[in-house]
Structures are given as C-alpha cells and as structure tokens.
Coordinates of C-alpha atoms and ligand atoms in Angstrom, one line a residue:
M1 CA 6.1 40.4 9.5
S2 CA 7.6 39.8 13.0
N3 CA 9.1 36.5 13.9
R4 CA 6.3 35.7 16.3
S5 CA 3.4 36.6 14.1
S6 CA 4.8 34.4 11.3
I7 CA 5.2 31.6 13.9
D8 CA 1.5 32.3 14.8
G9 CA 0.6 31.7 11.2
I10 CA 2.5 28.4 11.2
I11 CA 0.7 27.4 14.4
E12 CA -2.7 28.2 12.8
R13 CA -2.0 26.5 9.4
S14 CA -0.8 23.3 11.1
R15 CA -3.6 23.4 13.7
A16 CA -0.9 23.1 16.5
Y17 CA -3.1 25.4 18.7
N18 CA -5.3 22.4 19.1
C19 CA -2.4 20.5 20.8
V20 CA -3.6 19.1 24.2
Q21 CA -0.1 17.8 25.2
C22 CA -1.3 14.2 25.3
A23 CA 2.1 12.9 24.0
K24 CA 0.6 10.4 21.8
C25 CA 3.0 11.7 19.1
S26 CA 6.0 11.0 21.3
S27 CA 4.6 7.6 22.1
V28 CA 4.6 6.5 18.4
C29 CA 7.5 8.6 17.2
P30 CA 10.4 6.3 15.9
L31 CA 13.0 8.8 16.9
S32 CA 11.7 9.2 20.5
G33 CA 11.8 5.3 20.6
V34 CA 15.6 5.4 20.2
D35 CA 16.4 8.8 21.7
E36 CA 14.7 9.9 24.9
S37 CA 15.8 13.5 24.5
F38 CA 13.6 13.9 21.3
S39 CA 10.1 14.9 22.1
P40 CA 7.6 16.1 19.5
R41 CA 5.2 16.9 22.3
L42 CA 7.8 19.2 23.9
I43 CA 8.7 20.9 20.6
A44 CA 5.0 21.7 20.2
E45 CA 4.7 22.9 23.8
K46 CA 7.7 25.3 23.6
I47 CA 6.5 26.9 20.3
L48 CA 3.0 27.3 21.8
L49 CA 4.4 28.9 24.9
G50 CA 6.6 31.3 22.9
F51 CA 10.1 29.8 23.6
D52 CA 11.2 30.4 20.1
E53 CA 14.8 29.3 20.8
I54 CA 13.5 25.8 20.1
L55 CA 13.7 26.9 16.4
Y56 CA 17.5 26.8 16.7
E57 CA 17.8 23.5 18.5
K58 CA 18.7 20.1 16.9
G59 CA 15.3 18.5 17.4
L60 CA 13.6 20.6 14.7
W61 CA 16.1 19.1 12.2
T62 CA 16.2 15.6 13.5
C63 CA 12.4 15.0 13.0
L64 CA 12.0 12.6 10.1
T65 CA 8.8 14.2 8.9
C66 CA 7.5 10.6 8.6
G67 CA 4.0 11.4 9.8
A68 CA 3.7 8.5 12.3
C69 CA 2.6 11.2 14.9
D70 CA 0.0 12.8 12.6
D71 CA -1.9 9.6 12.4
K72 CA -2.2 9.3 16.1
C73 CA -2.8 12.9 17.1
P74 CA -6.3 13.2 18.6
S75 CA -6.3 17.0 17.8
D76 CA -5.7 16.8 14.1
V77 CA -2.3 18.6 14.3
D78 CA -0.4 18.5 11.0
Y79 CA 2.9 17.9 12.8
R80 CA 5.0 17.2 9.7
G81 CA 3.7 20.5 8.1
F82 CA 4.4 22.3 11.4
I83 CA 8.0 21.1 11.3
R84 CA 8.4 21.9 7.7
E85 CA 7.3 25.5 8.0
L86 CA 9.3 26.0 11.3
R87 CA 12.4 24.9 9.5
G88 CA 11.9 27.8 7.0
K89 CA 12.1 30.2 10.1
S90 CA 15.1 28.2 11.5
R91 CA 17.1 28.5 8.3
Q92 CA 17.7 32.2 9.1
R93 CA 20.5 30.9 11.4
E94 CA 22.3 28.4 9.3
E95 CA 24.8 27.2 11.9
V96 CA 22.2 25.0 13.6
W97 CA 21.4 22.8 10.7
K98 CA 24.5 21.0 9.3
C99 CA 23.1 18.5 6.8
A100 CA 24.4 14.9 6.4
H101 CA 27.1 14.2 3.7
G102 CA 28.5 17.8 4.3
G103 CA 25.4 19.2 2.6
V104 CA 26.5 18.1 -0.8
L105 CA 23.1 16.9 -1.8
Q106 CA 21.5 20.2 -0.9
S107 CA 24.1 22.1 -2.8
L108 CA 23.5 19.9 -5.8
M109 CA 19.8 20.6 -5.7
R110 CA 20.5 24.4 -5.4
M111 CA 22.7 24.1 -8.5
M112 CA 20.0 22.4 -10.3
S113 CA 17.7 25.3 -9.6
D114 CA 19.6 27.4 -12.0
S115 CA 17.7 27.1 -15.3
A116 CA 21.0 27.8 -17.2
L117 CA 22.6 24.7 -15.8
K118 CA 23.7 22.1 -18.5
Q119 CA 23.5 18.5 -17.2
D120 CA 24.3 15.1 -18.6
R121 CA 21.7 13.0 -16.7
V122 CA 20.7 10.4 -19.2
G123 CA 23.9 8.5 -19.5
W124 CA 22.3 5.4 -17.9
I125 CA 20.1 4.9 -21.0
T126 CA 21.5 1.9 -22.9
G127 CA 21.0 1.0 -26.6
D128 CA 18.3 -1.6 -25.7
M129 CA 16.0 1.0 -24.0
K130 CA 13.5 3.0 -26.1
V131 CA 12.7 6.5 -24.7
A132 CA 11.2 9.6 -26.3
D133 CA 11.3 13.3 -26.0
K134 CA 7.5 13.8 -26.4
G135 CA 4.6 11.5 -25.6
E136 CA 1.6 10.8 -23.2
I137 CA 3.6 8.8 -20.5
L138 CA 6.6 10.5 -18.9
F139 CA 9.0 8.7 -16.5
F140 CA 10.3 11.1 -13.9
V141 CA 13.7 9.8 -13.0
G142 CA 14.6 12.0 -10.1
C143 CA 18.1 12.3 -8.7
L144 CA 19.1 8.7 -9.3
P145 CA 22.0 9.5 -11.7
Y146 CA 23.6 11.7 -9.0
F147 CA 23.0 9.1 -6.2
D148 CA 25.1 6.6 -8.3
I149 CA 28.0 8.9 -8.1
I150 CA 27.7 9.9 -4.4
F151 CA 26.9 6.5 -3.0
E152 CA 29.0 4.3 -5.3
D153 CA 30.8 2.9 -2.3
F154 CA 27.6 1.4 -0.8
G155 CA 27.2 -1.1 -3.7
V156 CA 23.9 0.6 -4.7
K157 CA 23.3 1.5 -8.3
S158 CA 20.2 3.6 -8.2
T159 CA 20.0 4.0 -12.0
D160 CA 19.2 0.3 -12.2
I161 CA 15.8 1.3 -10.9
A162 CA 15.4 3.7 -13.8
G163 CA 16.7 1.2 -16.3
S164 CA 14.3 -1.5 -15.0
A165 CA 11.3 1.0 -15.2
V166 CA 12.1 1.8 -18.9
K167 CA 12.5 -1.9 -19.7
I168 CA 9.1 -2.6 -18.2
F169 CA 7.4 0.2 -20.0
N170 CA 9.0 -1.1 -23.3
H171 CA 7.9 -4.6 -22.4
L172 CA 4.3 -3.2 -22.2
G173 CA 4.8 -1.6 -25.5
V174 CA 5.2 1.9 -24.1
T175 CA 8.0 4.3 -25.1
P176 CA 8.2 6.7 -22.1
V177 CA 9.3 10.2 -22.2
V178 CA 12.6 10.8 -20.3
M179 CA 13.4 14.5 -20.0
Q180 CA 17.1 15.5 -20.9
D181 CA 16.8 18.5 -18.7
E182 CA 14.8 17.2 -15.7
R183 CA 15.7 18.8 -12.4
C184 CA 15.5 17.6 -8.8
C185 CA 11.8 17.6 -7.9
G186 CA 12.6 19.9 -5.0
H187 CA 11.4 17.7 -2.1
D188 CA 14.4 17.9 0.1
L189 CA 14.6 21.7 -0.3
L190 CA 10.9 22.1 0.5
W191 CA 11.2 20.0 3.6
S192 CA 14.4 21.8 4.6
G193 CA 12.5 25.1 4.6
D194 CA 14.1 26.4 1.4
T195 CA 10.9 27.2 -0.4
E196 CA 12.5 29.7 -2.8
N197 CA 14.8 27.1 -4.4
F198 CA 12.0 24.4 -4.3
M199 CA 10.0 26.8 -6.4
R200 CA 12.6 27.4 -8.9
L201 CA 13.2 23.7 -9.3
A202 CA 9.4 23.0 -9.7
K203 CA 9.0 25.8 -12.3
N204 CA 11.7 24.3 -14.4
N205 CA 10.2 20.9 -14.2
L206 CA 6.6 22.1 -14.9
K207 CA 7.9 24.0 -17.9
Q208 CA 9.7 20.8 -19.2
I209 CA 6.8 18.5 -18.5
K210 CA 4.5 20.8 -20.4
K211 CA 6.7 20.7 -23.5
T212 CA 6.6 16.9 -23.6
G213 CA 2.8 16.8 -23.8
A214 CA 2.6 14.2 -21.0
V215 CA -0.7 13.4 -19.5
K216 CA 0.6 10.8 -17.1
V217 CA 3.8 11.2 -15.0
V218 CA 5.2 8.0 -13.4
T219 CA 8.1 8.0 -10.9
S220 CA 9.8 5.3 -9.0
C221 CA 10.7 7.7 -6.1
P222 CA 8.1 8.2 -3.4
E223 CA 9.4 11.7 -2.6
C224 CA 9.2 12.8 -6.3
Y225 CA 5.7 11.3 -6.2
R226 CA 4.6 13.2 -3.2
T227 CA 6.1 16.5 -4.5
L228 CA 4.8 16.2 -8.0
K229 CA 1.3 15.2 -6.9
L230 CA 0.7 17.2 -3.8
D231 CA 3.2 20.0 -3.5
Y232 CA 3.3 21.2 -7.1
A233 CA -0.5 21.3 -7.0
E234 CA -0.4 23.3 -3.7
Y235 CA 2.2 25.8 -4.9
F236 CA 1.2 26.1 -8.6
G237 CA -2.3 24.9 -8.8
E238 CA -3.8 21.6 -10.2
Q239 CA -1.7 20.3 -13.0
D240 CA -3.1 18.7 -16.3
F241 CA -1.2 15.5 -15.8
E242 CA -1.8 12.5 -13.5
V243 CA 0.9 11.4 -11.2
L244 CA 1.6 7.7 -10.3
H245 CA 4.1 5.8 -8.4
F246 CA 5.6 3.0 -10.4
S247 CA 4.1 0.5 -8.0
E248 CA 0.7 1.8 -9.0
Y249 CA 1.5 1.6 -12.7
L250 CA 2.7 -2.0 -12.2
S251 CA -0.3 -3.0 -10.2
D252 CA -2.7 -1.4 -12.8
S253 CA -1.0 -3.3 -15.6
I254 CA -1.2 -6.6 -13.7
N255 CA -4.9 -6.0 -13.0
R256 CA -5.6 -5.3 -16.6
G257 CA -3.8 -8.6 -17.5
E258 CA -1.2 -6.8 -19.5
L259 CA 1.8 -7.6 -17.2
V260 CA 2.4 -11.3 -16.4
F261 CA 5.6 -12.2 -14.7
N262 CA 7.7 -15.1 -16.0
E263 CA 7.2 -18.4 -14.3
A264 CA 10.8 -19.3 -15.4
C265 CA 12.2 -16.5 -13.2
R266 CA 10.7 -17.8 -9.9
L267 CA 12.1 -16.1 -6.8
N268 CA 11.6 -19.0 -4.4
G269 CA 12.4 -17.0 -1.2
R270 CA 10.8 -15.2 1.7
V271 CA 10.5 -11.4 1.1
T272 CA 9.4 -8.6 3.3
Y273 CA 8.5 -5.0 2.3
Q274 CA 9.5 -1.7 3.8
D275 CA 6.7 0.9 3.5
P276 CA 8.3 4.2 2.5
C277 CA 6.8 7.1 4.6
R278 CA 6.0 9.4 1.5
L279 CA 4.4 6.5 -0.4
G280 CA 2.5 5.1 2.6
R281 CA 1.5 7.4 5.3
H282 CA 1.8 10.6 3.1
L283 CA -0.3 9.2 0.2
G284 CA -1.9 6.0 1.3
V285 CA -0.3 3.6 -1.2
Y286 CA 0.0 0.4 0.8
E287 CA -1.6 -2.4 -1.3
Q288 CA -0.2 -1.8 -4.8
P289 CA 3.4 -2.7 -3.9
R290 CA 2.1 -5.9 -2.1
D291 CA -0.1 -6.7 -5.1
V292 CA 3.0 -6.6 -7.3
L293 CA 5.0 -8.8 -4.8
G294 CA 2.0 -11.2 -4.7
S295 CA 2.1 -11.6 -8.5
I296 CA 5.8 -12.5 -8.6
P297 CA 6.1 -16.3 -8.9
G298 CA 7.6 -17.8 -5.8
A299 CA 7.8 -14.6 -3.7
C300 CA 6.4 -15.4 -0.3
L301 CA 5.6 -12.2 1.6
G302 CA 6.0 -11.9 5.3
E303 CA 5.2 -8.6 7.0
L304 CA 7.4 -6.6 9.4
E305 CA 5.5 -6.2 12.7
L306 CA 4.9 -2.6 12.1
N307 CA 3.7 -2.3 8.5
R308 CA 1.5 -0.1 6.4
D309 CA 0.3 3.0 8.4
R310 CA 2.3 1.9 11.4
A311 CA 5.5 1.4 9.5
V312 CA 8.8 2.8 10.8
C313 CA 10.7 5.3 8.6
C314 CA 14.0 4.1 7.2
G315 CA 15.7 6.3 9.6
S316 CA 16.8 9.3 7.6
S317 CA 15.0 12.0 5.7
C318 CA 15.9 14.7 3.1
W319 CA 19.6 14.0 3.6
I320 CA 19.3 16.2 6.6
N321 CA 20.0 13.9 9.4
C322 CA 22.0 10.7 9.9
G323 CA 23.4 10.0 13.3
Q324 CA 23.2 7.4 16.0
S325 CA 19.4 7.5 16.1
S326 CA 19.1 6.9 12.4
K327 CA 21.6 3.9 12.7
E328 CA 19.7 2.4 15.6
I329 CA 16.3 2.6 13.7
Q330 CA 18.0 1.0 10.7
K331 CA 19.7 -1.7 12.7
R332 CA 16.3 -2.7 14.4
K333 CA 14.6 -2.8 11.0
L334 CA 17.3 -4.9 9.4
E335 CA 17.5 -7.3 12.2
E336 CA 13.7 -7.9 12.1
A337 CA 13.7 -8.1 8.3
K338 CA 16.5 -10.7 8.4
S339 CA 14.6 -12.8 11.0
I340 CA 11.6 -13.2 8.7
A341 CA 12.9 -12.9 5.2
D342 CA 15.8 -13.5 2.8
L343 CA 15.1 -10.4 0.7
L344 CA 14.1 -6.8 1.9
V345 CA 12.1 -5.0 -0.9
T346 CA 11.9 -1.3 -0.9
A347 CA 10.0 1.1 -3.2
C348 CA 12.1 4.1 -2.6
P349 CA 15.7 4.7 -3.8
K350 CA 16.6 6.5 -0.6
C351 CA 15.3 3.7 1.7
Q352 CA 17.6 1.4 -0.3
I353 CA 20.6 3.7 0.1
H354 CA 20.0 4.2 3.9
L355 CA 19.5 0.6 4.7
K356 CA 22.5 -0.6 2.5
C357 CA 24.7 2.0 4.3
A358 CA 23.5 0.8 7.7
M359 CA 24.3 -2.8 6.7
G360 CA 27.9 -1.8 6.3
D361 CA 27.9 -1.0 10.0
L362 CA 26.3 -4.3 11.1
E363 CA 28.4 -7.3 11.4
G364 CA 26.9 -10.5 9.8
M365 CA 24.0 -8.5 8.2
D366 CA 24.4 -9.7 4.6
M367 CA 20.8 -9.3 3.6
D368 CA 19.9 -8.4 0.1
V369 CA 17.9 -5.1 -0.2
V370 CA 16.3 -4.6 -3.6
D371 CA 13.9 -2.0 -5.1
L372 CA 10.5 -3.3 -6.2
T373 CA 10.9 -2.0 -9.8
V374 CA 14.2 -3.9 -10.2
L375 CA 12.6 -7.0 -8.7
A376 CA 9.8 -6.8 -11.2
A377 CA 12.2 -6.4 -14.1
R378 CA 14.0 -9.5 -13.0
A379 CA 10.7 -11.4 -12.7
L380 CA 10.2 -10.6 -16.3
G381 CA 13.6 -12.0 -17.2
Y382 CA 15.6 -8.9 -17.6
L383 CA 19.2 -9.1 -16.2
V384 CA 19.4 -6.2 -13.9
Ligands
SF4_1 S1 -0.4 13.9 19.6 FE1 -1.1 15.9 18.9 S2 -2.3 16.7 20.7 FE2 -1.0 15.1 21.5 S3 0.9 16.1 22.2 FE3 1.3 15.4 20.0 S4 0.7 17.2 18.7 FE4 -0.2 17.5 20.8
SF4_2 S1 7.1 13.2 11.9 FE1 8.0 11.3 12.6 S2 10.0 11.7 13.4 FE2 8.9 13.7 13.3 S3 7.9 13.8 15.4 FE3 6.4 12.8 14.0 S4 6.7 10.7 14.3 FE4 8.6 11.7 15.2

C-alpha cells in the first residue's frame, strides 16, 4: 500500500475528513496553551492537503494524546486516534522521534515483548501481603517495579501503590492474583505507533491472564486500564474478564459497606485531585476517585479550576515527550494545586512521577503528591 493510500485510511478511520478547520482543538489544547507553534488544527490541515512531511515533524510526537480536543471537536474527529495511527507511519524514519529518558522505557517494553525473557518483578511483595497464582480477582501491577529503579532519584516509590492495593484487597478478605510473568500492557508502544510489539506484549499478558482463571482484572494504572479494557478488546476481541481501575473497585467496596476508613487515621487537610487523561476523558471515570476521597475522614476536597472532562494532562505522555512545554504545564498545575490544597492526589503512577519531577525544578514547591491507592491504605491504618 502506498504511503498516501495508507494515510487516506487513517483519515477515514479517524473521521479527519470531517475537519472544518474551526480550530476549537487548538483553543483547548494544553500544549497550544504553552507553545504557540503547536497547532492540532494545522497538523490536520497539512495531512488533509497532502503535505506528508508533517509526519516527520516534532508536533506529531509532542501531542499528549490527552483527548481534550476530541471532546470539543464539532466534527467528531477522533484526533487522538488520528495521531496514534500517524505515528505508526512516522516511525519509518526514526530520527525524528527521540523519546524522553533516552528511550530507555521503550527499550524495556520491547525487551518485555520477548516471551522468553525471565523477570523478577514481584520483589516488592512483603511477607505481610497475601497473593495467589490463580483466582477470580487479578491485580495487574503494570511497570511499577521498573519505575522504582528508573525514577528512584525523584523520591517516588511506585511499588507503594501496588503494596497498598494488595493490603486493601487483603483487608477486604480478598487474595488477589499477582502474575509472576506479567508484561508491560503495551500502552506506550501502541501510542508510539509500534503496533507489532504492542501485540506481542498483549498476547503474552492475555495468555498469562487466561491461565490464572481471573474474571476480574483490577489495575491502579489508568494506562493499563485503558489498554486492557479497550485496546485488547479492539485487537483481540472481547475478553472474558472485566477490567476495573482500583478507584472503581474501592468505590464499589465503599458503596457496598465493605470498606470503611478508620476515623483514627483522619487526614485533616485540604486535598485536590488530578484527573488522569486515560481514566477521565478516555474512559469517563470521574466520580469514583472523588467518592473515595469523600469517604476518607477529614479529607476536604477542593477542585482545580479545570477538572473532570476539562482537566489538563500532567504534561507528558507515553515517555515520549518531556520538554519546556511539559514543564510549563506541570508548573501551572502545581502552583494552582498549592494555592487550594495541602495535598495533591493522583490516580496514575505516571502523573505522580511527572509532577514530582517538575517539583524538583520549582523553588519552594514542597507540596505532597500522593496516589489515591496509597492514601486509601493509609486511611485504613496501614503504614505506607
Ligand atoms: S476541532 Fe475538529 S473540526 Fe475543528 S479544526 Fe480541530 S479537528 Fe478540525
Ligand atoms: S490530544 Fe491533547 S495535546 Fe494532542 S492535540 Fe488534542 S488537546 Fe492537544
């Protein structure tokens, strides 16, 4: 298939041919808000007019695929899908997309796509946590054990999120399955246009999940959540397990009266919540994390001005891009959060890493950023 006819296919699937050049996308785009040279409208126009060189320009890779534009587009263009597929075309000339952190995370994901790879990824499980190899409820950990090693210097321990999740499961009388040989879900490779390695990772995971007999897969990472729930279904057909984000699992447990936070662990502080793009705009989970926060004794929730479907991304996506624009988005968010709250709560391990990293660049920004799962475990009295 020629380059142009495959691009025509992308234009058709994403409905980009409907684009009326209204620029509503550019007006809400968080990147355009900090970098005038970035214009989603212009990218669409150039592709529609056949200026395919745009495929090899930076803009295609700086887009956060956050979906803020999709929600405002009057022509129903699937802009994030449009970008995702165009990246697959762009990858043919690798020199234009140098990923953040020297591409180490993408390399790690590609290594994980080799089914013969032997990993030790359960070292974070301590003697006080009960996990199983088979069972109905599976906790999908994601790449948290690797983040601990790569981002140690930021003072973030991502496996605390996994440990907290297991402790909460155990508190509820559930022994979750944790897979010894889980692989990266493939989210970042899929959104970087590397469909081939995404599919290899997904096949490994689906094979492993099937062996456990799980009927419910719960994850604390919104990107794993989106990938397992939507993308595995798109590429491999509907699966016979349900996928939940941990905030949904917590919220359901609270609503059933099974999970009651400990009054003795009162928070007594103002909190605000960062809606992760994949959890919020991509899958519409806005209220469950807020329900959990509302149930924690002493947590007084104040909202960022742009929240829920209008929320601004944490500034970096898929470990592809991290530059001045990312830092500016993060700086604005942290400054606003600090002006209304003592604690910034996220429900995404990557949001936490990106915001903690930005904090290191901002003088006097000593705000605590904590994951919702960790906060919930603390509110039950666990020392995390
Ligand atoms: S909002 Fe939609 S129709 Fe308007 S310029 Fe952007 S992609 Fe085109
Ligand atoms: S997906 Fe987000 S970053 Fe990309 S063009 Fe749309 S609003 Fe901008």
